[in-house]
XYZ file of C-alpha atoms in Angstrom:
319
model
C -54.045 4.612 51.055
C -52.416 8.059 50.752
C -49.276 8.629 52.423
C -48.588 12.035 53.841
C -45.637 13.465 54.069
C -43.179 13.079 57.306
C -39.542 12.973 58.570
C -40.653 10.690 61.258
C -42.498 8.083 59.042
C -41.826 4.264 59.785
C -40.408 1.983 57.380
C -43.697 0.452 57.286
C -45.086 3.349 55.282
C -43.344 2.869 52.192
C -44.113 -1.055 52.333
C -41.239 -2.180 53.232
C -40.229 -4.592 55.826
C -37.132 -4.752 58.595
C -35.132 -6.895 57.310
C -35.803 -7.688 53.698
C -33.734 -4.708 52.448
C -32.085 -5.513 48.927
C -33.807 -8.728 49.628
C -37.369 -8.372 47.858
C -35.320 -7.876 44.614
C -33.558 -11.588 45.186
C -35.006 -14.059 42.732
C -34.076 -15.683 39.433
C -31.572 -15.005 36.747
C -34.700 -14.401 34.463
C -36.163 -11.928 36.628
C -33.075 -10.628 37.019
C -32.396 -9.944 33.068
C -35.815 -8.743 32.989
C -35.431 -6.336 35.639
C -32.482 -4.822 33.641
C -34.574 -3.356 30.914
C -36.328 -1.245 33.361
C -33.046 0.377 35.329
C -31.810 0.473 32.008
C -35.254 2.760 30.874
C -35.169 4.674 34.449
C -32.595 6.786 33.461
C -34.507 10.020 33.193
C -36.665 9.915 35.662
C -37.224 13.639 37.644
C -35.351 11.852 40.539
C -32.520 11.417 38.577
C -32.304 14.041 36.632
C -30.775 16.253 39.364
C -27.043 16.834 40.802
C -26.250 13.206 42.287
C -23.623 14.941 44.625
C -26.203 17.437 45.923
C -26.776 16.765 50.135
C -30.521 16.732 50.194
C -29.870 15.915 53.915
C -28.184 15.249 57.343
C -28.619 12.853 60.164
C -26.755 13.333 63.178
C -24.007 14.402 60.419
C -24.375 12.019 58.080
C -24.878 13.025 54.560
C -27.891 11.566 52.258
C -27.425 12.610 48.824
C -29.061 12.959 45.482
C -27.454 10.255 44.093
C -28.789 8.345 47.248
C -32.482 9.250 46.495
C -32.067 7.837 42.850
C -31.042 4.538 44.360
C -33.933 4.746 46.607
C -36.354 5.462 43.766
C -34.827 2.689 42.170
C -35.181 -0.066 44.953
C -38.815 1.249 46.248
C -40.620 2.415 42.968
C -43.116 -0.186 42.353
C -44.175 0.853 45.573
C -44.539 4.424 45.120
C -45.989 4.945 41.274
C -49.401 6.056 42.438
C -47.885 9.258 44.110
C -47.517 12.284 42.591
C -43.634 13.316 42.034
C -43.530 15.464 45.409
C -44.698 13.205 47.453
C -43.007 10.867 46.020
C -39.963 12.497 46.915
C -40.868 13.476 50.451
C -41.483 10.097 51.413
C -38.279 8.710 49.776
C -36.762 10.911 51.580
C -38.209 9.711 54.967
C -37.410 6.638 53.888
C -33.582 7.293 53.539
C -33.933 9.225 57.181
C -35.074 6.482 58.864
C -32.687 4.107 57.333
C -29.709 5.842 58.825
C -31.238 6.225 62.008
C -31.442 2.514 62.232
C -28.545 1.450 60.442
C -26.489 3.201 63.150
C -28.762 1.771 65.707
C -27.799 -1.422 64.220
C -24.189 -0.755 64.770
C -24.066 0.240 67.717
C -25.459 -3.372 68.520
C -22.622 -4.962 66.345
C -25.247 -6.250 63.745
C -22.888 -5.983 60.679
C -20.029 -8.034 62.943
C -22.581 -11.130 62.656
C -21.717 -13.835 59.878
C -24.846 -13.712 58.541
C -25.203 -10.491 57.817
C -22.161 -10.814 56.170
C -22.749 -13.462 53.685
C -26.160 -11.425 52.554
C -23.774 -8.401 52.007
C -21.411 -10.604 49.814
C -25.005 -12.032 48.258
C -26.151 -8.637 47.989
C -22.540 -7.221 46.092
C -22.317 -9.832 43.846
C -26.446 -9.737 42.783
C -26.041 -5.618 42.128
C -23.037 -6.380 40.832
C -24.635 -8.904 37.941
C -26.999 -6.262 37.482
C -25.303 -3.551 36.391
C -23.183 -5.663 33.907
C -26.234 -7.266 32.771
C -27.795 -3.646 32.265
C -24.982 -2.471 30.100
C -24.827 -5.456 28.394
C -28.474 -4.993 27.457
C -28.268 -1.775 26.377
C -25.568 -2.037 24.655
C -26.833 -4.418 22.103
C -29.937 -2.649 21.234
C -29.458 -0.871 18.228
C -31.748 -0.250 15.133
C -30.051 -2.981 13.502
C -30.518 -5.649 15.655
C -33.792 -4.497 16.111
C -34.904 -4.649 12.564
C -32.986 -8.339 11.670
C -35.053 -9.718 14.457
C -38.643 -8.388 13.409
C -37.278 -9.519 9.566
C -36.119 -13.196 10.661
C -39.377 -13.334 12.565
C -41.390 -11.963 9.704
C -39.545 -14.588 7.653
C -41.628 -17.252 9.622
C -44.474 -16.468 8.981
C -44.055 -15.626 5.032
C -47.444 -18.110 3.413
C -48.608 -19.011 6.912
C -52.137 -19.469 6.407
C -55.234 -17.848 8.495
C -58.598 -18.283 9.015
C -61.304 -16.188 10.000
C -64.355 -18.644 11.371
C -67.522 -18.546 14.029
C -68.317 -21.317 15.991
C -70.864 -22.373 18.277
C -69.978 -24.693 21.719
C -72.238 -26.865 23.197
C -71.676 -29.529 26.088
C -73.257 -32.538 24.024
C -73.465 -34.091 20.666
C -76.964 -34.124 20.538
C -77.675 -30.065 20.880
C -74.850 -29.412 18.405
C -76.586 -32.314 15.694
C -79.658 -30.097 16.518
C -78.068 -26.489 15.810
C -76.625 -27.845 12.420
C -79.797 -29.150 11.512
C -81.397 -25.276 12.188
C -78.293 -24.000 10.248
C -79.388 -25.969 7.298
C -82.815 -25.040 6.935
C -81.230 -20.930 7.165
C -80.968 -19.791 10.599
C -78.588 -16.914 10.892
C -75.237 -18.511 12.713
C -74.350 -15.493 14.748
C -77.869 -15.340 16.072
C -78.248 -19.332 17.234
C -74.618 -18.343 18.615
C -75.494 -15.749 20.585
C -78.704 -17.609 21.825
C -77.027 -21.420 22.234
C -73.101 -20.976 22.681
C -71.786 -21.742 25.913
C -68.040 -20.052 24.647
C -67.740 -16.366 26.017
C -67.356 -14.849 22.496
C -70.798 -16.016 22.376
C -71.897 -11.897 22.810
C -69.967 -11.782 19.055
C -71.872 -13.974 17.480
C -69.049 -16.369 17.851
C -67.109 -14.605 16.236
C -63.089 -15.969 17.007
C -61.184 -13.107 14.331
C -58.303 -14.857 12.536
C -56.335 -17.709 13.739
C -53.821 -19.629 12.604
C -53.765 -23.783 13.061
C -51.310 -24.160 16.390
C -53.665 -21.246 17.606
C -56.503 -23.980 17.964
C -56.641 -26.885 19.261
C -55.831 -29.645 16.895
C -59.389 -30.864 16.427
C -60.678 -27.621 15.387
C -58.370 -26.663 13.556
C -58.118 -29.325 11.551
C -61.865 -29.042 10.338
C -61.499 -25.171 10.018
C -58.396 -25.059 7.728
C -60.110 -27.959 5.579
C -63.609 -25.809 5.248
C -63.987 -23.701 2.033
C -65.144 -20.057 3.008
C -68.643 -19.620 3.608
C -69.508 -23.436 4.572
C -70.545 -24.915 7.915
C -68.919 -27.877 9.600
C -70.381 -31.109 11.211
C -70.412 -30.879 14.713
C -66.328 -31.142 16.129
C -65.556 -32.581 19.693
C -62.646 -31.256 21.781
C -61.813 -31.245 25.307
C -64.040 -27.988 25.360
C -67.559 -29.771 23.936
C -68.873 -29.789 20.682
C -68.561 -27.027 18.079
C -69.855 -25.718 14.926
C -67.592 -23.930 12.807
C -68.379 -21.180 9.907
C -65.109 -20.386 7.819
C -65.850 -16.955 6.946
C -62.761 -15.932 5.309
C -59.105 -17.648 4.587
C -55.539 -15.361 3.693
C -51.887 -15.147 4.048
C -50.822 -14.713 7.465
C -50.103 -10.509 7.894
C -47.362 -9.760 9.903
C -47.779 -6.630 12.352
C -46.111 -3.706 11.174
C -42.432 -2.523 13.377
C -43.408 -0.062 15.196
C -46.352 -2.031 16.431
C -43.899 -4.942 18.196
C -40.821 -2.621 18.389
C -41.240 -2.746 22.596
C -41.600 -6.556 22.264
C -38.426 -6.684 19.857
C -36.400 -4.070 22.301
C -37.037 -6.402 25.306
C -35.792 -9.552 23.551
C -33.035 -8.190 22.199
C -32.141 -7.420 25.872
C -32.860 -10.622 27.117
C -31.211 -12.110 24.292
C -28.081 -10.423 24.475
C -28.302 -10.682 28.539
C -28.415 -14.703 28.656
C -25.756 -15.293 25.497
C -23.338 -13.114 27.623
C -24.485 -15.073 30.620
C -23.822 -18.215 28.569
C -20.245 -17.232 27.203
C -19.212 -16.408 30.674
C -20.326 -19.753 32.307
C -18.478 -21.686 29.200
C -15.406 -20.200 30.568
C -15.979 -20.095 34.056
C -14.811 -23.612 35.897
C -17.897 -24.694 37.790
C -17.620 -27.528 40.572
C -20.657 -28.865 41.906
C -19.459 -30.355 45.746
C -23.348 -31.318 46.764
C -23.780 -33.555 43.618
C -21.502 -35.598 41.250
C -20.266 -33.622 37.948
C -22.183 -35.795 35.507
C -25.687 -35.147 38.038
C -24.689 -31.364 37.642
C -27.207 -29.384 35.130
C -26.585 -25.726 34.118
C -28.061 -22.681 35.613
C -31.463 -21.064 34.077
C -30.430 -18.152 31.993
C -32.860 -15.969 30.233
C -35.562 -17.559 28.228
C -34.611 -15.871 24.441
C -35.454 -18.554 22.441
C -38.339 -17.673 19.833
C -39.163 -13.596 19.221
C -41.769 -11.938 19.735
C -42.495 -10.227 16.830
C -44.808 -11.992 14.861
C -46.913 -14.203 17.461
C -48.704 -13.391 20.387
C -51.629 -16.296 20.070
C -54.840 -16.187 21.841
C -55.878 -18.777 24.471
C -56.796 -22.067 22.558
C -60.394 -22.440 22.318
C-alpha cells in the first residue's frame, strides 16, 4: 500500500500502534547485539546526513528537529524501506507531528504521573542505554585486524578437511533402489534414472548435491560417500530420508572462500563477539542477587551467541 503524504496522518499509517512505542524494539540480549550492527551501519543515511539542530517543525510551539527525524528513521525504518527518500521523509515527519500532538494530550490527562508508565520509561532508558554502549563497543572492535585473525583461525579449521562431490538418487523403498542399481549396472546414465526416479528435489540436476563435507550429511550417507572411490556407485543406503544411491564424482581438499567473499559474515561476528565478551566482563563484576529463586537455582543471562565463526561454513540442509 502506498502512503501519501499528510500532516494529519494517523499513527496507524506508518504501522505503528498506540502504545507499543520503544516497545516493538524490546526483546532479547541477542537481538539486541544484533540490532547494534545496523545503528552502527545507519550512520549515513540521507536522514542523517543533515544539521541535527535544524527545526524542521513546530507544534503549538514545540520544536521537532533534525536530529529528531534521525531518531525517527531509526525506530520506524523497517517499516518505511519501500518508500522513496521523500516520502519517506514526509511521512516521518507526520509521524513526529502526531506524536506531539498526543503526547501533550497525554499530559494533560496525567499519563506520565502513572507508575506504570514510569517503570517502562526506566525499562525504556536503561534498554537505549545498553544500546548505545553495545554499539560503540561493536564498532569499536572491528578493525582489519581482527577481521583478518578471525577468517585465518577459521581457515585454520578447515586446512585437509576433505570434500566430496557425489549424485544420488532417493527412493521411499529398498526394493526400487535394488532395482535402479541393478539398471546402473547394466549402463544407464545416473543423472537420467535421477531425474526420472528421484523423489529428492535436486532431482531436476540429475542429483546432482555439489561438494559436501561429512557433518554436511547425514551420518549414513556420508559414511558410504567418503568411503567410495571417484567414479563408483554405492549399494543402496537407508536414512531417515529413504533409500539412496550415491555416485562419488569427485573427492579434494576442502577450499576455503576467499575474504572478501565472508568479510560481512566476519564484520558481524566480530560485533557480536566483542558485544557479548563485554557483556560477560561486566556481569563478572556486577553483584547479581536472584530474590525469586535460591543463588545456586540462579543461571546466567543469554548473551550473544559468538561461539564458532562464520567464515568458513555455511552447510546446506542435510539430505
Amino acid at each position: 500500500m502506498t502512503v501519501s503524504p499528510n500532516s494529519t496522518a494517523p499513527l496507524s499509517r506508518l504501522g505503528v500502534r498506540p502504545g507499543l512505542g520503544l516497545g516493538l524494539r524490546f526483546g532479547l540480549l541477542t537481538t539486541a547485539a544484533a540490532a547494534c550492527l545496523t545503528v552502527v551501519t545507519a550512520i549515513g543515511q540521507p536522514l542523517h546526513a543533515q544539521d541535527a539542530n535544524a527545526v524542521i517543525a513546530k507544534v503549538n510551539g514545540a520544536e521537532i528537529r533534525q536530529g529528531d527525524l534521525a531518531v525517527a528513521e531509526e525506530e520506524l525504518g523497517p517499516s518505511l524501506q519501500q518508500m522513496d527518500p521523500s516520502t519517506r521523509r514526509e511521512n516521518l515527519i507526520s509521524f513526529l507531528i502526531d506524536m506531539k500532538i498526543v503526547a501533550k494530550a497525554a499530559e494533560a490527562k496525567k499519563v506520565g504521573d502513572t507508575a506504570d508508565f514510569k517503570q517502562k520509561i526506566a525499562f525504556a532508558r536503561d534498554r537505549l542505554l545498553m544500546d548505545s554502549l553495545l554499539a560503540t563497543e561493536g564498532k569499536a572492535a572491528v578493525t582489519d585486524d581482527a577481521m583478518k585473525k578471525v577468517y585465518e583461525d577459521a581457515t585454520k579449521q578447515v586446512s585437509g578437511e576433505k570434500e566430496v562431490h557425489a549424485r544420488h538418487i532417493l527412493v521411499p523403498t529398498e526394493d526400487e533402489a535394488k532395482a535402479i542399481k541393478a539398471e546402473l549396472e547394466k549402463g544407464a546414465d545416473f543423472a537420467k534414472l535421477a531425474k526420472e526416479k528421484s523423489k529428492d528435489p535436486g532431482a531436476a540436476d540429475g542429483g546432482d548435491l555439489g561438494f559436501f563435507t561429512k557433518e554436511q550429511m547425514v551420518p549414513e550417507f556420508s559414511a558410504v560417500a567418503f568411503a567410495l572411490d571417484p567414479g563408483k556407485i554405492s549399494d543402496p543406503v537407508k536414512s531417515q530420508f529413504g533409500w539412496h544411491i550415491i555416485k562419488v564424482e569427485e573427492k579434494r581438499d576442502r577450499k576455503p572462500p576467499d575474504f572478501e567473499q565472508v568479510k560481512g559474515q566476519i564484520q558481524t561476528f566480530v560485533v557480536r563477539k566483542a558485544q557479548a565478551d563485554y557483556v560477560t566482563k561486566l556481569r563478572t563484576e556486577a553483584k547479581v542477587e536472584r530474590l525469586d529463586k535460591p543463588a545456586d537455582a540462579a543461571a546466567p543471562a543469554a548473551t550473544p551467541d559468538a561461539k564458532a565463526a562464520p567464515a568458513a561454513k555455511t552447510p546446506p540442509a542435510k539430505k
